[in-house]
Short mmCIF file of C-alpha atoms and ligand atoms in Angstrom, two decimals:
data_model
loop_
_atom_site.label_atom_id
_atom_site.label_comp_id
_atom_site.label_asym_id
_atom_site.label_seq_id
_atom_site.Cartn_x
_atom_site.Cartn_y
_atom_site.Cartn_z
CA MET A 1 0.00 0.00 0.00
CA GLU A 2 1.36 3.41 -1.00
CA THR A 3 0.41 6.88 0.16
CA VAL A 4 -1.28 9.06 -2.46
CA VAL A 5 -1.89 12.82 -2.26
CA SER A 6 -3.53 15.26 -4.63
CA GLY A 7 -5.48 18.50 -4.55
CA ILE A 8 -7.42 21.03 -6.59
CA ARG A 9 -7.63 24.80 -6.10
CA PRO A 10 -11.10 26.09 -5.25
CA THR A 11 -11.47 28.68 -7.98
CA GLY A 12 -14.83 27.47 -9.31
CA GLU A 13 -16.57 24.33 -10.49
CA LEU A 14 -14.50 21.31 -11.62
CA HIS A 15 -14.16 20.73 -15.36
CA LEU A 16 -13.40 17.70 -17.53
CA GLY A 17 -9.65 18.47 -17.34
CA ASN A 18 -9.70 18.27 -13.54
CA TYR A 19 -11.67 15.05 -13.74
CA PHE A 20 -9.54 13.20 -16.29
CA GLY A 21 -6.21 14.63 -15.10
CA ALA A 22 -6.65 14.12 -11.39
CA LEU A 23 -9.96 12.98 -9.92
CA ARG A 24 -10.55 9.90 -12.04
CA ASN A 25 -7.13 8.47 -11.22
CA PHE A 26 -7.58 9.20 -7.59
CA ILE A 27 -10.98 7.52 -7.38
CA LYS A 28 -9.52 4.38 -8.94
CA MET A 29 -6.73 4.32 -6.34
CA GLN A 30 -8.71 4.97 -3.19
CA HIS A 31 -9.54 1.35 -2.44
CA GLU A 32 -5.99 0.05 -2.72
CA HIS A 33 -3.93 2.88 -1.24
CA ASN A 34 -3.74 5.27 1.65
CA CYS A 35 -5.26 8.32 -0.07
CA TYR A 36 -5.44 12.00 0.83
CA PHE A 37 -7.39 14.34 -1.40
CA PHE A 38 -7.61 17.98 -0.39
CA ILE A 39 -8.95 21.36 -1.46
CA ALA A 40 -6.04 23.76 -1.96
CA ASP A 41 -7.58 26.91 -0.50
CA TYR A 42 -4.26 28.45 0.64
CA HIS A 43 -2.99 28.03 -2.94
CA SER A 44 -6.02 29.77 -4.40
CA LEU A 45 -4.96 33.01 -2.66
CA THR A 46 -1.90 33.25 -4.93
CA THR A 47 -4.18 34.17 -7.82
CA HIS A 48 -7.28 35.37 -5.92
CA PRO A 49 -5.95 37.20 -2.83
CA THR A 50 -9.36 38.63 -1.91
CA PRO A 51 -11.74 35.90 -3.06
CA HIS A 52 -15.35 37.03 -3.19
CA ASP A 53 -16.68 33.69 -2.02
CA LEU A 54 -13.88 31.44 -0.78
CA HIS A 55 -16.17 29.28 1.33
CA GLY A 56 -18.66 28.86 -1.52
CA HIS A 57 -15.90 27.69 -3.84
CA VAL A 58 -14.49 25.28 -1.26
CA LYS A 59 -17.98 23.89 -0.75
CA SER A 60 -18.53 23.43 -4.46
CA VAL A 61 -15.22 21.56 -4.88
CA LEU A 62 -16.06 19.32 -1.92
CA ILE A 63 -19.44 18.55 -3.50
CA ASN A 64 -17.74 17.80 -6.83
CA TYR A 65 -15.30 15.41 -5.12
CA LEU A 66 -18.09 13.48 -3.46
CA ALA A 67 -20.28 13.51 -6.57
CA ALA A 68 -17.39 12.13 -8.63
CA GLY A 69 -17.06 9.18 -6.27
CA LEU A 70 -14.44 10.02 -3.64
CA ASP A 71 -15.44 8.01 -0.60
CA PRO A 72 -14.84 9.82 2.71
CA GLU A 73 -14.92 6.47 4.53
CA VAL A 74 -11.90 5.14 2.67
CA SER A 75 -10.00 8.31 1.61
CA THR A 76 -9.07 11.33 3.69
CA ILE A 77 -10.84 14.31 2.12
CA TYR A 78 -9.89 17.61 3.71
CA ILE A 79 -9.50 21.33 3.28
CA GLN A 80 -5.89 22.51 3.19
CA SER A 81 -6.42 25.35 5.70
CA ASP A 82 -7.97 22.89 8.19
CA MET A 83 -4.49 21.35 8.48
CA PRO A 84 -2.24 24.35 9.31
CA GLN A 85 0.72 22.02 9.97
CA VAL A 86 1.33 22.27 6.22
CA ALA A 87 2.14 25.97 6.67
CA GLU A 88 4.95 25.08 9.09
CA LEU A 89 6.44 22.57 6.68
CA TYR A 90 6.14 25.18 3.90
CA LEU A 91 8.11 27.63 6.04
CA LEU A 92 10.81 25.07 6.75
CA LEU A 93 11.11 24.04 3.09
CA ASN A 94 11.33 27.69 2.02
CA MET A 95 14.57 28.02 3.98
CA ASN A 96 16.15 25.62 1.52
CA ALA A 97 14.39 26.74 -1.66
CA TYR A 98 16.35 29.12 -3.87
CA ILE A 99 15.02 32.19 -5.66
CA GLY A 100 16.78 31.22 -8.89
CA GLU A 101 15.15 27.81 -9.17
CA LEU A 102 11.72 29.18 -8.20
CA GLU A 103 11.95 31.96 -10.79
CA ARG A 104 12.61 29.39 -13.53
CA VAL A 105 9.34 27.47 -12.95
CA ALA A 106 7.11 27.68 -16.05
CA SER A 107 3.90 28.33 -14.09
CA PHE A 108 5.56 31.28 -12.30
CA LYS A 109 6.77 32.77 -15.58
CA GLU A 110 3.28 32.42 -16.98
CA LYS A 111 1.74 34.17 -13.98
CA ILE A 112 4.18 37.07 -14.40
CA ARG A 113 2.67 37.43 -17.85
CA THR A 114 -0.98 36.95 -16.88
CA GLN A 115 -1.07 38.88 -13.58
CA PRO A 116 1.77 41.44 -13.82
CA ASN A 117 0.22 43.59 -11.11
CA ASN A 118 0.20 40.84 -8.53
CA VAL A 119 3.49 38.94 -8.65
CA ASN A 120 3.38 38.02 -4.96
CA ALA A 121 5.74 35.87 -2.87
CA GLY A 122 3.08 33.16 -2.64
CA LEU A 123 3.23 32.75 -6.42
CA LEU A 124 7.01 32.45 -6.35
CA THR A 125 6.90 29.86 -3.58
CA TYR A 126 3.87 28.01 -4.96
CA PRO A 127 6.04 24.91 -5.62
CA THR A 128 7.28 24.77 -2.02
CA LEU A 129 3.72 24.83 -0.64
CA MET A 130 2.77 22.15 -3.16
CA ALA A 131 5.78 20.07 -2.10
CA ALA A 132 4.74 20.51 1.55
CA ASP A 133 1.20 19.31 0.67
CA ILE A 134 2.62 16.13 -0.77
CA ILE A 135 5.39 15.27 1.65
CA ILE A 136 3.48 16.17 4.81
CA HIS A 137 1.87 12.72 4.39
CA ARG A 138 5.12 11.27 3.00
CA ALA A 139 3.30 10.38 -0.24
CA THR A 140 4.88 8.51 -3.14
CA LYS A 141 2.20 8.94 -5.83
CA VAL A 142 0.46 12.11 -6.98
CA PRO A 143 -2.34 11.77 -9.55
CA VAL A 144 -2.26 15.02 -11.55
CA GLY A 145 -2.54 16.30 -15.11
CA LYS A 146 0.40 17.05 -17.36
CA ASP A 147 0.58 20.71 -16.31
CA GLN A 148 1.78 19.69 -12.83
CA GLY A 149 4.78 17.63 -14.00
CA GLN A 150 7.32 20.37 -13.30
CA HIS A 151 5.94 20.98 -9.80
CA LEU A 152 6.52 17.31 -9.04
CA GLU A 153 10.11 17.61 -10.24
CA MET A 154 10.57 20.50 -7.82
CA THR A 155 9.07 18.40 -5.03
CA ARG A 156 11.68 15.70 -5.68
CA THR A 157 14.41 18.35 -5.62
CA PHE A 158 13.20 19.60 -2.21
CA VAL A 159 12.91 16.05 -0.87
CA ASN A 160 16.43 15.12 -1.92
CA ARG A 161 17.81 18.37 -0.57
CA PHE A 162 16.11 17.86 2.80
CA ASN A 163 17.34 14.28 3.10
CA ARG A 164 20.87 15.29 2.12
CA LEU A 165 21.07 18.39 4.31
CA TYR A 166 19.92 16.61 7.44
CA ASN A 167 21.55 13.32 6.52
CA VAL A 168 18.37 11.24 6.72
CA GLU A 169 16.25 9.05 4.43
CA TYR A 170 13.06 10.57 5.77
CA PHE A 171 10.97 11.77 2.83
CA PRO A 172 10.35 9.41 -0.14
CA GLU A 173 10.51 10.80 -3.71
CA PRO A 174 6.96 11.28 -5.05
CA VAL A 175 6.02 10.87 -8.72
CA ALA A 176 3.22 12.38 -10.80
CA TYR A 177 1.00 9.47 -11.65
CA ASN A 178 -1.42 8.33 -14.32
CA PHE A 179 -1.52 4.52 -14.24
CA GLY A 180 1.69 3.91 -16.10
CA GLU A 181 0.53 6.11 -18.97
CA ASP A 182 1.76 9.58 -19.88
CA LEU A 183 0.21 12.42 -17.90
CA ILE A 184 -2.98 13.75 -19.50
CA LYS A 185 -3.93 17.17 -20.83
CA ILE A 186 -7.55 17.74 -21.84
CA PRO A 187 -7.73 20.58 -24.40
CA GLY A 188 -10.16 23.50 -24.46
CA LEU A 189 -13.15 24.06 -26.74
CA ASP A 190 -11.68 27.40 -27.84
CA GLY A 191 -8.73 25.90 -29.72
CA SER A 192 -6.32 26.21 -26.76
CA THR A 193 -4.28 23.16 -25.79
CA LYS A 194 -5.50 23.10 -22.17
CA MET A 195 -9.01 23.26 -20.78
CA SER A 196 -8.61 25.97 -18.16
CA LYS A 197 -11.05 28.24 -16.40
CA SER A 198 -8.47 30.99 -16.04
CA ASP A 199 -8.13 31.35 -19.81
CA ASN A 200 -11.68 31.25 -21.06
CA GLU A 201 -14.88 30.13 -19.33
CA ASN A 202 -16.31 28.95 -22.66
CA SER A 203 -13.40 26.62 -23.22
CA CYS A 204 -14.45 24.54 -20.19
CA ILE A 205 -17.12 21.94 -19.70
CA TYR A 206 -17.95 21.68 -16.01
CA LEU A 207 -19.23 18.48 -14.42
CA SER A 208 -22.23 20.50 -13.24
CA ASP A 209 -23.12 21.99 -16.67
CA SER A 210 -26.71 21.51 -17.82
CA PRO A 211 -27.51 19.75 -21.12
CA GLU A 212 -28.54 23.07 -22.72
CA LEU A 213 -25.31 24.75 -21.70
CA ILE A 214 -23.21 21.79 -22.91
CA ARG A 215 -24.93 21.90 -26.32
CA LYS A 216 -24.32 25.65 -26.53
CA LYS A 217 -20.63 25.43 -25.57
CA VAL A 218 -19.82 22.44 -27.78
CA MET A 219 -21.61 23.83 -30.83
CA ARG A 220 -19.55 27.03 -30.46
CA ALA A 221 -16.23 25.09 -30.35
CA VAL A 222 -13.67 26.34 -32.85
CA THR A 223 -13.42 24.36 -36.12
CA ASP A 224 -12.35 25.08 -39.70
CA GLN A 225 -13.56 24.35 -43.26
CA GLY A 226 -12.48 20.71 -42.99
CA PRO A 227 -9.73 18.64 -44.60
CA THR A 228 -9.09 18.92 -48.32
CA GLU A 229 -6.84 15.87 -48.66
CA PRO A 230 -7.22 12.33 -47.32
CA MET A 231 -5.33 11.61 -44.07
CA GLN A 232 -4.47 15.27 -43.64
CA ALA A 233 -2.81 16.27 -40.35
CA LYS A 234 -5.29 17.92 -37.99
CA PRO A 235 -4.87 21.54 -36.87
CA GLN A 236 -4.99 22.19 -33.08
CA PRO A 237 -8.70 23.08 -32.71
CA ILE A 238 -9.66 19.89 -34.55
CA ILE A 239 -7.24 17.76 -32.52
CA ASN A 240 -9.01 19.24 -29.49
CA ILE A 241 -12.51 18.08 -30.41
CA PHE A 242 -11.19 14.63 -31.26
CA ASP A 243 -9.32 14.49 -27.92
CA ILE A 244 -12.40 15.47 -25.94
CA MET A 245 -14.39 12.89 -27.89
CA ALA A 246 -11.73 10.28 -27.09
CA ALA A 247 -12.23 11.02 -23.39
CA VAL A 248 -16.05 10.90 -23.21
CA SER A 249 -17.45 9.01 -26.23
CA PRO A 250 -17.52 5.28 -27.02
CA LYS A 251 -14.55 4.06 -29.08
CA GLU A 252 -16.75 3.32 -32.12
CA THR A 253 -18.01 6.91 -32.23
CA LEU A 254 -14.47 8.22 -32.28
CA GLU A 255 -13.46 5.75 -34.99
CA HIS A 256 -16.50 6.71 -37.07
CA PHE A 257 -15.53 10.40 -37.10
CA GLU A 258 -11.84 9.61 -37.59
CA GLY A 259 -12.88 7.67 -40.70
CA LEU A 260 -14.97 10.59 -41.99
CA TYR A 261 -12.11 13.01 -41.34
CA ASN A 262 -9.57 10.84 -43.12
CA THR A 263 -11.78 10.59 -46.21
CA CYS A 264 -12.68 14.31 -46.20
CA GLN A 265 -16.36 13.59 -45.55
CA ILE A 266 -16.55 15.04 -42.08
CA ARG A 267 -19.21 17.59 -41.15
CA TYR A 268 -18.14 19.27 -37.95
CA GLY A 269 -21.74 20.25 -37.12
CA ASP A 270 -22.65 16.55 -36.94
CA MET A 271 -19.56 15.69 -34.97
CA LYS A 272 -20.21 18.45 -32.43
CA LYS A 273 -23.86 17.40 -32.06
CA GLN A 274 -22.73 13.88 -31.26
CA LEU A 275 -20.00 15.10 -28.92
CA ALA A 276 -22.49 17.30 -27.03
CA GLU A 277 -24.87 14.35 -26.54
CA ASP A 278 -22.01 12.13 -25.32
CA VAL A 279 -20.83 14.79 -22.86
CA ILE A 280 -24.40 15.13 -21.59
CA VAL A 281 -24.58 11.36 -20.97
CA PHE A 282 -21.15 11.43 -19.34
CA ASN A 283 -22.06 14.36 -17.07
CA ALA A 284 -25.54 13.18 -16.08
CA PRO A 285 -24.63 11.10 -13.00
CA PHE A 286 -22.24 13.80 -11.70
CA ARG A 287 -24.76 16.55 -12.19
CA GLU A 288 -27.49 14.62 -10.42
CA LYS A 289 -25.28 13.91 -7.39
CA ILE A 290 -24.00 17.50 -7.31
CA GLN A 291 -27.58 18.72 -7.07
CA GLU A 292 -28.42 16.14 -4.42
CA LEU A 293 -25.45 17.08 -2.22
CA SER A 294 -25.78 20.86 -2.56
CA SER A 295 -28.38 21.22 0.15
CA ASN A 296 -26.91 18.61 2.48
CA ASN A 297 -24.83 20.91 4.66
CA ASP A 298 -24.85 18.58 7.66
CA TYR A 299 -23.27 15.80 5.65
CA LEU A 300 -20.67 18.14 4.11
CA ARG A 301 -19.76 19.46 7.57
CA LYS A 302 -19.34 15.91 8.86
CA VAL A 303 -17.13 14.92 5.91
CA ALA A 304 -14.91 18.00 6.31
CA LYS A 305 -14.55 17.51 10.06
CA HIS A 306 -13.75 13.82 9.78
CA GLY A 307 -11.22 14.53 6.99
CA ALA A 308 -9.55 17.34 8.95
CA GLU A 309 -9.09 15.06 11.97
CA LYS A 310 -7.44 12.31 9.94
CA ALA A 311 -5.27 14.77 7.97
CA VAL A 312 -4.10 16.61 11.09
CA GLU A 313 -3.17 13.34 12.76
CA SER A 314 -0.93 12.37 9.84
CA ALA A 315 0.54 15.88 9.42
CA SER A 316 1.27 16.32 13.14
CA LYS A 317 3.30 13.13 13.19
CA THR A 318 5.41 14.35 10.25
CA ILE A 319 5.94 17.80 11.76
CA LYS A 320 7.01 16.31 15.08
CA GLU A 321 9.58 14.10 13.32
CA VAL A 322 10.80 16.91 11.05
CA ARG A 323 11.33 19.16 14.07
CA GLU A 324 13.40 16.44 15.71
CA ILE A 325 15.43 15.91 12.53
CA ILE A 326 16.20 19.62 12.16
CA GLY A 327 17.04 19.96 15.84
CA PHE A 328 14.20 21.93 17.42
CA LYS A 329 14.04 20.78 21.04
CA SER A 330 11.79 21.75 23.92
CA PHE A 331 13.28 22.69 27.28
P1 TYM B 1 -5.45 22.95 -10.46
O1 TYM B 1 -6.40 23.37 -9.40
O2 TYM B 1 -5.06 23.91 -11.51
O3 TYM B 1 -5.98 21.68 -11.20
C1 TYM B 1 -6.38 20.54 -10.45
C2 TYM B 1 -5.97 19.25 -11.13
O4 TYM B 1 -6.56 19.16 -12.42
C3 TYM B 1 -5.56 18.95 -13.40
N1 TYM B 1 -5.92 19.65 -14.63
C4 TYM B 1 -5.92 19.08 -15.83
N2 TYM B 1 -5.59 17.85 -16.24
C5 TYM B 1 -5.70 17.58 -17.56
N3 TYM B 1 -6.15 18.47 -18.47
C6 TYM B 1 -6.48 19.73 -18.11
N4 TYM B 1 -6.92 20.59 -19.01
C7 TYM B 1 -6.36 20.09 -16.74
N5 TYM B 1 -6.61 21.22 -16.04
C8 TYM B 1 -6.32 20.94 -14.75
C9 TYM B 1 -4.28 19.49 -12.81
O5 TYM B 1 -3.15 18.87 -13.38
C10 TYM B 1 -4.45 19.14 -11.36
O6 TYM B 1 -4.06 17.81 -11.11
N6 TYM B 1 -1.08 22.96 -8.11
C11 TYM B 1 -2.31 22.23 -8.26
C12 TYM B 1 -3.06 22.03 -6.96
C13 TYM B 1 -2.23 21.44 -5.88
C14 TYM B 1 -1.77 20.09 -5.82
C15 TYM B 1 -1.02 20.02 -4.61
C16 TYM B 1 -1.91 18.98 -6.62
C17 TYM B 1 -1.78 22.10 -4.80
N7 TYM B 1 -1.05 21.23 -4.03
C18 TYM B 1 -0.42 18.83 -4.22
C19 TYM B 1 -1.30 17.80 -6.22
C20 TYM B 1 -0.56 17.73 -5.04
C21 TYM B 1 -3.20 23.02 -9.21
O7 TYM B 1 -3.07 24.20 -9.35
O8 TYM B 1 -4.15 22.30 -9.78
#
């Protein structure tokens, strides 16, 4: 049995990228491993320092987790800020994290571009907090999408540095995980290579989207005039619709449209209609459970409390041992 950790920032509803990149893997692992799945509310402040409804977003992510099939009886589901021990580990790791290496992280460089008026220290040290999230439970596997690969590399760097500096074999090296396959990236409906709510709301399909909204978003997805030669290479927006179809539709449906594309007979209107209906079928059970859970505050409170207790127990043990390793002693 291995220890598994992953988390999602509460910046809105969860979309298909979050599901296929992280949640789905996690749900498959929860019965065989010691799993911790959390809501990264401290992290969300790096981009939304004065969130208008932090609690509402945390609640909606918790509901999405449960609706997607995370089982609070077998996994530890918790809210990051309910386990403040992670902040102490973050502080300790920051003492051995260097400005130069943090400045080179791709996600930091991107944030400098996208939020030039708020390049805060939390953004720079985002990878140390993420490393603390993972190693506070001494995890070895981290189910995430492709965009998190570099953060996992940083985590391994911090782990090795800690072990070397204090001459211990305390923290194991964690790996980004997707069942032996390459890490996944679900593209957007707007032609961008990653489905992401920060880029464009319309590029995302949320697990809670209604059938009408799904039809509207999918039918608006970017396409072109179609191929003019058999077996022509696909441009990015077309790759995107095929990739989304590969995630949600039956294999035969995908093969059918691949065949039409390769023989220049494809009509994107038909393909998008089919894709919309398949997304609706895919989303239906999630949407139903999301609605069911939304008004069940007592249950949500119970889940969060139970998760916090289990998470704090694990984190406190690590912090106690880390303090001993570094040399903090009480009189
Ligand atoms: P976040 O909140 O941006 O995304 C949550 C998870 O969803 C995955 N993901 C995707 N996967 C495939 N295709 C996409 N289009 C797509 N969009 C998002 C992300 O890879 C991620 O797994 N830094 C993390 C949150 C975090 C974390 C952690 C994760 C904080 N601490 C510790 C794991 C372990 C983040 O911003 O994810």
